[in-house]
Structure formats: structure tokens, C-alpha cells
Amino acid sequence: MSCCCSKVICNGCNFANQVREMEMRLKMSCPFCREPPPLTKAAVDKQRMKRIEVNDPVAMWREGIEQFKKGDYSSAFRYFTKAAELGNVDAHFMLATMYLDGHGVEKDDKKRIHHTEVAAIGGHPDARCNLASYEERTGNLKRAARHLIIAATQGSDESIKFLMHGFKKGFVSKDDLAAALRAHQAAVEETKSPQREAAEECGYDLGCEEWDNNDNAERAVKHWIIAAALGDDRPIEFMMEMSEEGYAERRLKMSCPFCREPPPLTKAAVDKQRMKRIEVNDPVAMYEEGVMQRQKGDYSSAFEYSKKAAGLGHVEAHAELAAMYLDGQGVEKDEKKSIHHTEEAAIGGHPTARCNLAYYEERNGDMKRAARHLIIAANLGEDASIKLLLKAFKGGLIDKDDLATALRAHQAAVEETKSPQREAAEEYYRNKRCR
């Protein structure tokens, strides 16, 4: 969305316009109204308020989102209501959410359903899925199936999960499911283009390369603007702080809290630093490289890095080796070695390894050892251990006192991890995901 005129442009078209500007050395501008893009939060807010003054429903919806993220639900509700009255579908969807949760307004199921229906009629696929959920809950399975099929034709990935659920439950037929899957695939294919694929590969990382390697702030900012326009949140605050504080000050501020080195901003730079650490036998770097190789599917390399890290005492690497010996990834399956590395990880304080040992002991009939492993895992704050302990209690494997002691120990371990700083960090990253 362009904040200057509230016009919406797809990723591919926006990317093509940005590339054209760079190749022709043109000034950055909105592809619709040709206004230069704002680079500070204050400028963005000012342009949005200008649009609100002329009753722009998209700007009102966007301001509602901003107020919602701040926790000012009354203001958010007011902006969403105005935008919805002017026909904004997304605003109707947000009003439905607020009536559901009681944010800024009393809970009202009737009004929630009304706004969900209006949003669905306006083409909002998530609203269709929500209506399907409501219809299923009230027993109207045919209507639920129809809503899901419509959402699938709009390209909603979520609808496919619900349709599979409906097929298993028996209220979506095999033919309807097949037709919906074809329609969903066709909708997804329609959104593809060379420009959009190129846009996905461009943006943030290219900007970071310009910043890190060439110290070219102007080109870096251009790439970051592309990334931000495509929905990537990473460059937004970075650019705003730079534009308000200056490049040099921002450079000084960004550093590792331990060695004071400036952090790498590209994947290539991260990989290079990790390999440097591996050269000096850093087990953490070896473990991280092993994880990266395993994610790529290079299990042989992953096994070698994990083995080296485990040889240097890295607990997580022992857990990785246990998993690889269990699944036969990069090495022949070997339960004995899998158990050995699980034990090493558990002794080193790995709570998931403790739960895995408990499972192994239970399978072998040693219930007392299984219970002890679970109690230790609970002391380490492992959530999965609580479910297993409750199961063990129901099965008569542990008594009431042991369960109560484990629950108290788990709660104490969880409380120890809490701090105002961590809570603030969780809130910060949660808000970034909601953008």
C-alpha cells in the first residue's frame, strides 16, 4: 500500500517499477501519484493522516491497525468502523475480530458474524474460513463446505487444511475436495509471474550487501524500500532510525554485546563469520553449521559437523546425532548409538533428551527410570514433560506427591526464565509478526 495515495500494488509490479527507477537512475516515487516515498515514521504517519482527512477508507483501516498494535483498541475500533462504513473489506474483518475478543467494544457474537459475512462477500478468504468454522460449529455442514470451497478458489491455503478436515469428517465429498484443490492451484498459479519471483529474491539482502560491502547507503535504502513494500518488516525500523539519527550513529550503535563487532547483515556475511569460528574449533559454530546442512538435506556434512561439535562437548550436537542415528540420516540407523548420544545430551541438561530417554525406558518396561527422567525434565522447565507426567499419573506409574512436586518444580523453572526484558522482547517481536 502506498501511504501517499493509499493505492495498492502487487509485489511484482512494484518490484518492476523499482528496478526501472534504478536502471534509469530516476528518483524514487510512487508508481501512481509520483510522490517521493517517505523515509521516516513521522512522514509516513503525516501522509496517512492527510488521506484520512479526505475520507480515504484504506488509510483509516491502516491507522486502525496501527492503533490496534499499540493497544489503543477504542481508537482502532473507531477507525475500523469509519473504514467499514466506506466499504473497506479488511476493516469489516478487523471489526469481526474485535467483537469476538472484546477489544475496544463489548463482545457481540451477532455483530461479529455480520462483519465476517460482509468481509466474506467482499472477497476476504480468511472471513470465508471463519464462516465455515461457525457453520460447522452450529451443525450446518453443507454451508461450511461451500464457504471453504469459495475460499479455496480465492487461493486460501488455510481453506485446504479445513477442507481436508471436512473430508475426513465426511461433510466434504471426494469430488468437491478434488475440484477445490484444482481451483486453489489455479488461483495460486494466477498470482505467479517472473516479476514476483524476482521480487521475492530481491530486497533486504541486496540492501545489506550494498551497506556491508560497498558502504553505499543510497542503493542500500533503495533495496530496503523494495523489501518493505513487499511486506518484509526487517528493513522498516532500520531505515527509520538511520534517517532520523544518521548513518554513522546507527553504525556505532549496532554491535555484538560480547565482542563489540558490528553484526553481519547478509547471509553470506553470516556464513563467512561462522566458518571463521569453525576454523578455530568453536563447537557452537560447528553445531550451527550442522543444523544448516541438515536443513539443506546434506546429511553427510551435517553428521560430520555435529560429530565434531559433540566431540568438543556440545550438548545440542549430541541431541542432533541421536536424531540422525535414529532416522538414519547421513549414517546407518543405530539405536544403541542413538541412545548413547541421547544420554550424553540428557546428562548435559537437554530437557527434550530426558523426555526421549523416558520414552525409551517406558518402552523397555522400566517405569521407575522413565518417571525419574520426566521429573528431571520438569525441573528443567520442559513443557512436554508435564503432559507425559500426567499420562504416567493416570497410568499409575507415579504417585500424587511426585506429580505435585514435579509441577511445582516446573513452575519454579519457568518463573526463573521470566524477566521484564524478556517480556518486552516477546511483545516487540509479536507486534512485528502482526504487521
XYZ file of C-alpha atoms in Angstrom:
435
model
C 0.000 0.000 0.000
C 1.304 3.454 -0.920
C 0.810 5.740 2.080
C 0.822 8.836 -0.159
C -2.316 7.890 -2.126
C -3.480 4.610 -0.475
C -3.279 2.741 -3.763
C -2.447 -0.969 -3.561
C 0.089 -2.536 -5.916
C 1.154 -6.175 -6.227
C 4.703 -7.230 -5.344
C 5.711 -7.974 -8.928
C 4.529 -4.648 -10.374
C 6.069 -2.699 -7.519
C 9.370 -4.526 -7.985
C 9.328 -3.874 -11.750
C 8.790 -0.159 -11.077
C 11.654 -0.028 -8.554
C 14.008 -1.820 -10.970
C 13.021 0.626 -13.748
C 13.848 3.565 -11.485
C 17.240 2.132 -10.566
C 18.201 1.224 -14.141
C 17.139 4.639 -15.495
C 18.592 6.430 -12.441
C 15.240 8.045 -11.713
C 14.225 9.418 -8.343
C 12.202 7.027 -6.209
C 8.500 7.783 -6.460
C 5.059 6.245 -6.031
C 4.043 4.437 -9.268
C 0.570 6.022 -9.031
C 0.874 9.635 -7.846
C 4.657 10.048 -8.416
C 5.185 11.448 -4.912
C 8.599 10.619 -3.346
C 8.247 7.889 -0.684
C 8.528 8.939 2.973
C 11.577 7.524 4.786
C 10.664 8.304 8.400
C 7.823 7.088 10.579
C 6.747 10.676 11.207
C 6.465 11.310 7.454
C 4.511 8.078 6.921
C 2.088 8.987 9.726
C 1.661 12.520 8.369
C 0.781 11.259 4.877
C -1.664 8.722 6.287
C -3.459 11.406 8.339
C -3.749 13.553 5.203
C -5.506 10.683 3.464
C -7.800 10.180 6.464
C -8.828 13.856 6.288
C -10.221 13.223 2.786
C -12.132 10.120 3.978
C -9.816 7.515 2.474
C -11.047 4.128 3.824
C -7.731 2.348 3.205
C -5.836 4.960 5.239
C -8.447 4.685 8.013
C -8.059 0.908 8.059
C -4.263 1.259 8.210
C -4.484 3.759 11.090
C -6.804 1.323 12.844
C -4.139 -1.379 12.509
C -1.506 0.968 13.974
C -3.734 1.829 16.958
C -4.618 -1.854 17.434
C -0.918 -2.777 17.638
C -0.371 -0.036 20.235
C -3.208 -1.463 22.353
C -5.448 1.594 21.859
C -8.478 -0.539 20.977
C -11.028 2.282 21.298
C -9.261 4.358 18.634
C -8.733 1.261 16.499
C -12.436 0.418 16.692
C -13.366 3.973 15.706
C -11.110 3.946 12.613
C -12.223 0.449 11.571
C -15.887 1.471 11.904
C -15.386 4.512 9.655
C -13.446 2.471 7.096
C -16.083 -0.291 7.121
C -18.860 2.255 6.550
C -16.938 3.352 3.455
C -16.806 -0.251 2.200
C -13.352 -1.420 3.283
C -13.454 -5.239 3.476
C -10.369 -5.581 5.704
C -11.943 -3.189 8.213
C -15.041 -5.402 8.417
C -12.769 -8.370 9.113
C -10.976 -6.499 11.919
C -14.303 -5.408 13.445
C -15.368 -9.059 13.487
C -12.149 -9.881 15.349
C -12.737 -7.109 17.897
C -16.342 -8.174 18.537
C -15.046 -11.717 19.035
C -12.296 -10.798 21.527
C -13.993 -7.796 23.156
C -11.171 -5.399 22.248
C -12.415 -1.797 22.450
C -16.036 -2.976 22.440
C -18.277 -5.445 24.252
C -18.254 -8.989 22.879
C -21.137 -9.466 20.459
C -21.452 -12.711 18.501
C -24.237 -11.360 16.284
C -22.207 -8.338 15.149
C -19.092 -10.488 14.761
C -20.913 -12.788 12.342
C -22.417 -9.800 10.478
C -18.996 -8.229 9.831
C -17.495 -11.615 8.952
C -20.262 -12.143 6.375
C -19.738 -8.678 4.862
C -15.971 -9.309 4.648
C -16.547 -12.733 3.070
C -18.969 -11.313 0.480
C -16.337 -8.665 -0.281
C -13.792 -11.372 -1.139
C -11.895 -11.864 2.142
C -10.772 -15.550 2.142
C -9.994 -15.693 5.889
C -13.515 -14.442 6.602
C -14.852 -17.320 4.480
C -12.845 -19.800 6.553
C -14.164 -18.233 9.772
C -17.743 -18.522 8.493
C -17.092 -22.166 7.646
C -15.890 -22.751 11.204
C -19.034 -21.075 12.573
C -21.351 -23.098 10.298
C -19.623 -26.353 11.249
C -19.957 -25.492 14.931
C -23.698 -24.858 14.506
C -24.173 -28.088 12.551
C -24.732 -26.575 9.093
C -22.107 -28.697 7.359
C -23.221 -28.062 3.758
C -22.859 -24.288 4.181
C -19.476 -24.830 5.865
C -18.279 -26.850 2.866
C -19.482 -24.174 0.414
C -17.622 -21.438 2.289
C -14.412 -23.488 2.227
C -14.722 -24.212 -1.495
C -15.161 -20.484 -2.217
C -12.106 -19.679 -0.063
C -10.091 -22.305 -1.951
C -10.996 -20.698 -5.292
C -9.592 -17.445 -3.867
C -6.246 -19.157 -3.189
C -6.566 -19.505 0.602
C -4.043 -22.052 1.929
C -5.927 -22.254 5.232
C -9.077 -23.425 3.438
C -7.240 -26.508 2.145
C -6.464 -27.629 5.705
C -10.127 -27.160 6.649
C -11.298 -28.977 3.504
C -9.075 -31.944 4.350
C -10.587 -31.872 7.839
C -14.091 -31.749 6.295
C -13.262 -34.665 4.003
C -12.113 -36.769 6.968
C -15.251 -35.808 8.901
C -17.410 -36.706 5.896
C -19.079 -33.377 5.101
C -16.844 -32.649 2.075
C -17.113 -35.185 -0.761
C -14.147 -36.575 -2.673
C -15.261 -34.793 -5.863
C -15.720 -31.455 -4.073
C -12.287 -31.796 -2.477
C -10.641 -32.570 -5.832
C -12.411 -29.638 -7.534
C -11.426 -27.286 -4.696
C -7.782 -28.387 -4.870
C -7.711 -27.729 -8.630
C -9.350 -24.317 -8.158
C -6.884 -23.434 -5.391
C -3.922 -24.428 -7.565
C -5.281 -22.354 -10.461
C -5.695 -19.323 -8.167
C -2.131 -19.701 -6.886
C -0.764 -20.058 -10.429
C -2.547 -16.837 -11.459
C -0.552 -14.899 -8.864
C 2.798 -16.087 -10.231
C 4.931 -14.011 -12.580
C 8.656 -13.586 -13.342
C 8.497 -10.149 -11.691
C 7.042 -11.536 -8.473
C 9.559 -14.379 -8.338
C 12.381 -11.876 -8.849
C 10.860 -9.636 -6.175
C 10.957 -12.463 -3.639
C 14.682 -12.924 -4.255
C 15.443 -9.204 -4.083
C 15.215 -6.567 -1.403
C 16.587 -6.844 2.100
C 19.675 -8.994 1.452
C 20.749 -6.914 -1.564
C 20.408 -3.759 0.516
C 22.530 -5.296 3.253
C 25.208 -6.223 0.707
C 25.356 -2.614 -0.501
C 25.577 -1.454 3.122
C 28.153 -4.032 4.274
C 30.424 -4.422 1.261
C 30.144 -1.179 -0.692
C 29.086 1.233 2.071
C 26.585 2.603 -0.474
C 23.789 3.917 1.730
C 21.664 5.293 -1.124
C 21.470 1.991 -3.025
C 21.003 0.078 0.231
C 17.998 2.213 1.140
C 16.500 1.696 -2.336
C 16.679 -2.070 -1.919
C 15.230 -1.857 1.587
C 12.310 0.228 0.354
C 11.545 -2.509 -2.184
C 11.695 -5.119 0.582
C 9.435 -3.065 2.855
C 6.939 -2.520 0.045
C 6.842 -6.290 -0.475
C 5.873 -6.852 3.146
C 9.317 -7.515 4.667
C 9.340 -5.923 8.131
C 13.099 -6.203 8.717
C 14.253 -3.010 6.977
C 11.480 -0.694 8.195
C 12.724 0.267 11.662
C 16.318 0.042 10.487
C 15.705 2.651 7.762
C 13.653 4.900 10.025
C 16.308 5.021 12.724
C 19.027 5.678 10.140
C 17.129 8.524 8.554
C 16.402 10.117 11.922
C 19.772 9.558 13.616
C 22.243 9.426 10.733
C 24.248 6.558 9.266
C 27.381 6.934 11.410
C 25.470 6.976 14.711
C 23.481 3.906 13.687
C 26.696 2.115 12.707
C 28.154 2.767 16.161
C 25.022 1.559 17.920
C 24.886 -1.824 16.167
C 27.395 -4.224 17.707
C 27.677 -7.635 19.348
C 27.097 -7.307 23.130
C 30.143 -9.543 23.769
C 32.911 -8.743 21.271
C 31.541 -5.356 20.063
C 31.934 -6.369 16.407
C 29.280 -4.937 14.012
C 26.744 -7.679 13.195
C 26.658 -9.156 9.670
C 23.548 -8.140 7.732
C 23.691 -10.637 4.859
C 23.500 -14.423 4.766
C 26.871 -14.558 3.009
C 28.466 -12.497 5.786
C 26.859 -14.700 8.474
C 28.146 -17.866 6.766
C 31.624 -16.363 6.446
C 31.775 -15.500 10.155
C 30.526 -18.958 11.133
C 33.234 -20.654 9.033
C 35.854 -18.458 10.717
C 34.651 -19.725 14.101
C 34.734 -23.327 12.851
C 38.392 -22.867 11.827
C 39.252 -22.165 15.489
C 37.291 -25.257 16.664
C 34.251 -23.435 18.024
C 31.719 -26.211 18.887
C 28.730 -23.834 18.768
C 29.610 -22.748 15.218
C 30.103 -26.408 14.226
C 26.704 -27.309 15.651
C 25.023 -24.396 13.820
C 26.671 -25.413 10.539
C 25.489 -28.981 11.114
C 21.919 -27.766 11.582
C 22.167 -25.657 8.395
C 23.451 -28.633 6.391
C 20.728 -30.894 7.784
C 18.053 -28.373 6.767
C 19.512 -28.356 3.239
C 19.349 -32.166 3.143
C 23.145 -32.648 3.141
C 23.043 -35.221 5.942
C 26.637 -36.454 5.495
C 28.054 -32.958 6.097
C 25.547 -32.387 8.907
C 26.680 -35.599 10.609
C 30.371 -34.645 10.366
C 29.845 -31.167 11.850
C 27.573 -32.492 14.618
C 30.092 -35.236 15.418
C 32.943 -32.706 15.750
C 30.818 -30.417 17.936
C 29.739 -33.334 20.141
C 33.393 -34.387 20.476
C 34.040 -30.920 21.916
C 31.218 -31.358 24.453
C 28.341 -29.568 22.731
C 25.079 -30.880 24.231
C 22.784 -29.865 21.342
C 25.113 -31.645 18.914
C 24.695 -34.877 20.903
C 20.909 -34.461 20.553
C 21.321 -33.938 16.773
C 23.451 -37.086 16.473
C 20.860 -39.058 18.441
C 18.175 -37.975 15.966
C 20.366 -38.811 12.960
C 21.225 -42.286 14.265
C 17.536 -42.843 14.979
C 16.360 -41.777 11.491
C 19.380 -42.994 9.520
C 20.195 -39.530 8.161
C 23.800 -39.340 6.925
C 24.621 -42.548 8.803
C 23.259 -46.065 9.212
C 20.478 -46.461 11.769
C 21.906 -47.482 15.134
C 19.611 -47.455 18.165
C 22.463 -48.144 20.560
C 24.378 -45.051 19.414
C 21.168 -43.020 19.329
C 20.544 -43.878 22.992
C 24.200 -43.147 23.873
C 24.021 -39.622 22.414
C 20.584 -39.070 23.972
C 22.075 -39.963 27.370
C 25.022 -37.586 26.804
C 22.614 -34.781 25.892
C 20.380 -35.534 28.898
C 23.339 -35.537 31.310
C 24.366 -32.185 29.816
C 20.965 -30.688 30.692
C 18.978 -31.188 27.468
C 15.319 -31.479 28.613
C 13.972 -32.980 25.372
C 16.643 -35.686 25.579
C 15.359 -36.511 29.083
C 11.845 -36.981 27.688
C 13.220 -39.190 24.918
C 15.030 -41.343 27.488
C 11.792 -41.619 29.468
C 10.052 -42.882 26.348
C 12.832 -45.447 25.789
C 12.686 -46.673 29.407
C 8.887 -46.937 29.301
C 9.131 -48.973 26.113
C 11.565 -51.325 27.878
C 9.275 -51.644 30.887
C 11.446 -49.704 33.379
C 8.692 -47.374 34.586
C 10.588 -46.047 37.608
C 13.512 -44.832 35.490
C 11.062 -43.353 32.974
C 9.333 -41.416 35.768
C 12.676 -40.137 37.117
C 13.669 -38.840 33.682
C 10.355 -36.991 33.362
C 10.686 -35.435 36.829
C 14.197 -34.192 35.943
C 12.860 -32.767 32.657
C 10.101 -30.974 34.594
C 12.773 -29.475 36.891
C 14.427 -28.117 33.735
C 11.176 -26.377 32.705
C 10.284 -28.748 29.848
C 6.580 -28.329 28.962
C 6.367 -31.686 27.144
C 7.353 -33.495 30.361
C 4.167 -32.281 32.100
C 1.887 -33.952 29.558
C 3.897 -37.165 29.881
C 3.839 -36.964 33.698
C 0.056 -36.543 33.699
C -0.202 -39.563 31.420
C 2.093 -41.511 33.759
C -0.018 -40.473 36.771
C -3.210 -41.679 35.085
C -1.451 -44.959 34.291
C -0.367 -45.357 37.901
C 3.366 -45.018 37.131
C 3.892 -42.092 39.535
C 2.062 -41.121 42.696
C 0.230 -37.910 43.543
C 3.115 -36.496 45.610
C 5.690 -36.992 42.834
C 3.365 -35.317 40.333
C 2.733 -32.357 42.647
C 6.467 -31.951 43.320
C 7.243 -32.076 39.594
C 4.557 -29.495 38.789
C 5.923 -27.104 41.441
C 9.486 -27.591 40.180
C 8.383 -26.968 36.583
C 6.564 -23.779 37.579
C 9.617 -22.566 39.511
C 11.870 -23.253 36.497
C 9.506 -21.336 34.203
C 9.343 -18.394 36.632
C 13.151 -18.237 36.734
C 13.244 -17.583 32.986
C 10.911 -14.591 33.243
C 12.127 -11.000 33.299
C 10.773 -7.584 32.227
C 13.351 -7.545 29.414
C 12.234 -10.906 28.022
C 8.578 -9.946 28.234
C 9.327 -6.684 26.409
C 11.262 -8.611 23.734
C 8.386 -11.085 23.265
C 5.914 -8.209 22.903
C 8.188 -6.454 20.385
C 8.587 -9.498 18.122
C 4.912 -10.410 18.474
C 3.958 -6.939 17.221
C 6.378 -7.250 14.282
C 4.702 -10.522 13.247
C 1.267 -8.834 13.398
C 2.218 -6.147 10.862
